[in-house]
PDB file of C-alpha atoms in Angstrom:
ATOM      1  CA  MET A  30      -0.245   0.483  -0.009  1.00  0.00           C
ATOM      2  CA  GLN A  31       1.441   3.333  -1.167  1.00  0.00           C
ATOM      3  CA  ARG A  32       1.654   6.025   1.593  1.00  0.00           C
ATOM      4  CA  ILE A  33       0.508   9.538   1.007  1.00  0.00           C
ATOM      5  CA  GLN A  34       2.468  12.425   1.347  1.00  0.00           C
ATOM      6  CA  ARG A  35       1.034  15.663   3.094  1.00  0.00           C
ATOM      7  CA  LEU A  36       1.707  18.653   1.915  1.00  0.00           C
ATOM      8  CA  THR A  37       2.781  21.543   3.451  1.00  0.00           C
ATOM      9  CA  PHE A  38       1.562  24.971   2.678  1.00  0.00           C
ATOM     10  CA  VAL A  39       4.403  26.318   1.105  1.00  0.00           C
ATOM     11  CA  GLN A  40       3.906  23.226  -1.728  1.00  0.00           C
ATOM     12  CA  PHE A  41       0.296  23.206  -1.240  1.00  0.00           C
ATOM     13  CA  PHE A  42       0.365  27.182  -2.385  1.00  0.00           C
ATOM     14  CA  GLY A  43       2.542  26.015  -5.309  1.00  0.00           C
ATOM     15  CA  TRP A  44       0.214  23.551  -6.302  1.00  0.00           C
ATOM     16  CA  LEU A  45      -2.670  25.820  -6.281  1.00  0.00           C
ATOM     17  CA  ALA A  46      -0.327  28.937  -8.014  1.00  0.00           C
ATOM     18  CA  LEU A  47       0.288  26.081 -10.597  1.00  0.00           C
ATOM     19  CA  ALA A  48      -3.377  25.210 -11.611  1.00  0.00           C
ATOM     20  CA  LEU A  49      -3.848  29.036 -11.681  1.00  0.00           C
ATOM     21  CA  GLY A  50      -0.909  29.858 -13.829  1.00  0.00           C
ATOM     22  CA  LEU A  51      -2.607  27.047 -16.378  1.00  0.00           C
ATOM     23  CA  LEU A  52      -5.819  28.411 -16.224  1.00  0.00           C
ATOM     24  CA  ILE A  53      -4.826  32.213 -16.814  1.00  0.00           C
ATOM     25  CA  GLU A  54      -2.669  31.245 -20.030  1.00  0.00           C
ATOM     26  CA  GLY A  55      -4.849  28.736 -21.482  1.00  0.00           C
ATOM     27  CA  TYR A  56      -7.457  31.516 -21.428  1.00  0.00           C
ATOM     28  CA  ALA A  57      -4.882  33.997 -22.668  1.00  0.00           C
ATOM     29  CA  LEU A  58      -4.401  31.214 -25.863  1.00  0.00           C
ATOM     30  CA  TRP A  59      -8.574  31.337 -26.150  1.00  0.00           C
ATOM     31  CA  GLY A  60      -9.011  35.020 -25.904  1.00  0.00           C
ATOM     32  CA  ASN A  61      -8.235  37.208 -28.547  1.00  0.00           C
ATOM     33  CA  PHE A  62      -5.033  35.083 -30.247  1.00  0.00           C
ATOM     34  CA  GLY A  63      -2.205  37.796 -30.610  1.00  0.00           C
ATOM     35  CA  SER A  64      -3.814  40.285 -29.208  1.00  0.00           C
ATOM     36  CA  ARG A  65      -2.294  42.593 -26.412  1.00  0.00           C
ATOM     37  CA  ALA A  66      -4.316  41.801 -24.028  1.00  0.00           C
ATOM     38  CA  SER A  67      -3.878  37.872 -24.802  1.00  0.00           C
ATOM     39  CA  GLY A  68      -0.122  38.798 -23.723  1.00  0.00           C
ATOM     40  CA  ASP A  69      -0.826  41.120 -21.375  1.00  0.00           C
ATOM     41  CA  ASP A  70      -2.638  38.347 -19.034  1.00  0.00           C
ATOM     42  CA  MET A  71      -0.101  35.741 -20.931  1.00  0.00           C
ATOM     43  CA  PHE A  72       1.957  37.897 -18.445  1.00  0.00           C
ATOM     44  CA  GLY A  73      -0.143  37.466 -15.676  1.00  0.00           C
ATOM     45  CA  GLY A  74      -0.144  33.625 -16.410  1.00  0.00           C
ATOM     46  CA  ALA A  75       3.606  33.347 -16.708  1.00  0.00           C
ATOM     47  CA  VAL A  76       4.669  35.084 -13.265  1.00  0.00           C
ATOM     48  CA  VAL A  77       1.786  33.045 -11.127  1.00  0.00           C
ATOM     49  CA  LEU A  78       3.247  30.482 -12.975  1.00  0.00           C
ATOM     50  CA  ALA A  79       7.387  30.703 -11.946  1.00  0.00           C
ATOM     51  CA  LEU A  80       5.834  31.329  -8.543  1.00  0.00           C
ATOM     52  CA  ALA A  81       4.499  27.583  -8.919  1.00  0.00           C
ATOM     53  CA  ALA A  82       7.856  27.063  -9.814  1.00  0.00           C
ATOM     54  CA  ILE A  83       9.395  28.382  -6.581  1.00  0.00           C
ATOM     55  CA  PHE A  84       7.010  27.005  -3.873  1.00  0.00           C
ATOM     56  CA  ILE A  85       6.426  23.825  -5.077  1.00  0.00           C
ATOM     57  CA  HIS A  86      10.158  23.154  -6.521  1.00  0.00           C
ATOM     58  CA  SER A  87       9.081  19.601  -6.460  1.00  0.00           C
ATOM     59  CA  GLN A  88      11.069  16.595  -5.850  1.00  0.00           C
ATOM     60  CA  HIS A  89      10.580  15.291  -9.740  1.00  0.00           C
ATOM     61  CA  LEU A  90      12.678  17.023 -11.412  1.00  0.00           C
ATOM     62  CA  LEU A  91      10.813  16.147 -15.017  1.00  0.00           C
ATOM     63  CA  ILE A  92       8.004  17.993 -12.928  1.00  0.00           C
ATOM     64  CA  SER A  93       9.801  21.511 -12.135  1.00  0.00           C
ATOM     65  CA  LEU A  94      11.703  21.462 -15.739  1.00  0.00           C
ATOM     66  CA  ALA A  95       7.920  21.350 -17.160  1.00  0.00           C
ATOM     67  CA  VAL A  96       6.321  23.986 -14.936  1.00  0.00           C
ATOM     68  CA  ILE A  97       9.483  25.926 -15.837  1.00  0.00           C
ATOM     69  CA  LEU A  98       9.772  25.601 -19.728  1.00  0.00           C
ATOM     70  CA  LEU A  99       5.856  26.749 -19.340  1.00  0.00           C
ATOM     71  CA  SER A 100       6.443  29.934 -17.590  1.00  0.00           C
ATOM     72  CA  THR A 101       8.991  30.436 -19.648  1.00  0.00           C
ATOM     73  CA  LEU A 102       7.031  30.751 -23.736  1.00  0.00           C
ATOM     74  CA  GLY A 103       4.638  32.908 -21.094  1.00  0.00           C
ATOM     75  CA  PHE A 104       7.179  35.400 -21.248  1.00  0.00           C
ATOM     76  CA  ALA A 105       8.329  35.076 -24.944  1.00  0.00           C
ATOM     77  CA  TYR A 106       4.607  35.278 -26.040  1.00  0.00           C
ATOM     78  CA  PHE A 107       4.672  38.524 -24.690  1.00  0.00           C
ATOM     79  CA  THR A 108       7.935  39.736 -25.339  1.00  0.00           C
ATOM     80  CA  PHE A 109       6.660  38.660 -29.061  1.00  0.00           C
ATOM     81  CA  ILE A 110       3.726  40.000 -29.192  1.00  0.00           C
ATOM     82  CA  TYR A 111       4.557  43.587 -27.597  1.00  0.00           C
ATOM     83  CA  THR A 112       8.673  43.356 -29.741  1.00  0.00           C
ATOM     84  CA  GLN A 113       7.370  41.039 -32.843  1.00  0.00           C
ATOM     85  CA  GLY A 114      10.879  40.060 -32.858  1.00  0.00           C
ATOM     86  CA  TRP A 115      12.123  36.201 -32.426  1.00  0.00           C
ATOM     87  CA  PHE A 116      15.987  38.031 -31.671  1.00  0.00           C
ATOM     88  CA  TRP A 117      14.288  40.113 -28.269  1.00  0.00           C
ATOM     89  CA  THR A 118      11.931  36.905 -27.660  1.00  0.00           C
ATOM     90  CA  GLY A 119      15.050  34.184 -27.735  1.00  0.00           C
ATOM     91  CA  ILE A 120      16.877  36.203 -25.077  1.00  0.00           C
ATOM     92  CA  ILE A 121      14.114  36.454 -22.620  1.00  0.00           C
ATOM     93  CA  ALA A 122      13.228  33.015 -23.281  1.00  0.00           C
ATOM     94  CA  ILE A 123      16.389  32.046 -22.482  1.00  0.00           C
ATOM     95  CA  ALA A 124      17.609  34.466 -19.966  1.00  0.00           C
ATOM     96  CA  LEU A 125      14.663  33.339 -18.395  1.00  0.00           C
ATOM     97  CA  ILE A 126      14.570  29.686 -18.277  1.00  0.00           C
ATOM     98  CA  ALA A 127      19.185  30.035 -16.812  1.00  0.00           C
ATOM     99  CA  PHE A 128      17.403  32.079 -13.778  1.00  0.00           C
ATOM    100  CA  LEU A 129      15.098  30.120 -12.837  1.00  0.00           C
ATOM    101  CA  ILE A 130      16.421  27.054 -12.803  1.00  0.00           C
ATOM    102  CA  ALA A 131      19.794  28.905 -10.809  1.00  0.00           C
ATOM    103  CA  ILE A 132      17.059  29.897  -7.704  1.00  0.00           C
ATOM    104  CA  LEU A 133      15.847  26.328  -8.121  1.00  0.00           C
ATOM    105  CA  GLY A 134      19.093  24.718  -8.005  1.00  0.00           C
ATOM    106  CA  ILE A 135      18.314  22.899 -10.867  1.00  0.00           C
ATOM    107  CA  ARG A 136      21.930  22.287 -11.596  1.00  0.00           C
ATOM    108  CA  THR A 137      22.535  21.274  -8.334  1.00  0.00           C
ATOM    109  CA  ASP A 138      20.094  18.392  -7.984  1.00  0.00           C
ATOM    110  CA  ILE A 139      20.991  17.355 -10.650  1.00  0.00           C
ATOM    111  CA  HIS A 140      24.214  17.107  -9.940  1.00  0.00           C
ATOM    112  CA  ASP A 141      24.090  15.426  -6.399  1.00  0.00           C
ATOM    113  CA  ARG A 142      21.437  13.088  -8.422  1.00  0.00           C
ATOM    114  CA  LYS A 143      23.883  11.579 -10.335  1.00  0.00           C
ATOM    115  CA  SER A 144      25.375   8.834  -8.412  1.00  0.00           C
ATOM    116  CA  ASP A 145      21.627   7.346  -7.606  1.00  0.00           C
ATOM    117  CA  TRP A 146      21.812   6.596 -11.705  1.00  0.00           C
ATOM    118  CA  HIS A 147      22.846   3.481 -13.128  1.00  0.00           C
ATOM    119  CA  HIS A 148      25.967   3.650 -15.825  1.00  0.00           C
ATOM    120  CA  VAL A 149      25.782   1.427 -17.789  1.00  0.00           C
ATOM    121  CA  HIS A 150      29.281   0.994 -19.721  1.00  0.00           C
TER     122      HIS A 150
END
């Protein structure tokens, strides 16, 4: 039988922020796609998803990376709507991914866990 893990308040807040961020970004894509209002909504959703990534900081690396990616795509969408330029969109996306990975310490997590990986020779 699997043991149920209790969530702390911070983790609960993170999961709630994840759900809210996904709803906001979904609304931004369905309503007025490509408009500045959609870009503004996407920016709000991306901020909420970035907070979710920080508060959840899951033990599962793929969940953390997925939330970071969704947040980054939201910021990139916002940037593209306002600049109509791929250059600045790419710069913002790269900078945000690097920032969130540094804040969450994902690089350190990968380094610490690599001894648990199965080595194939």
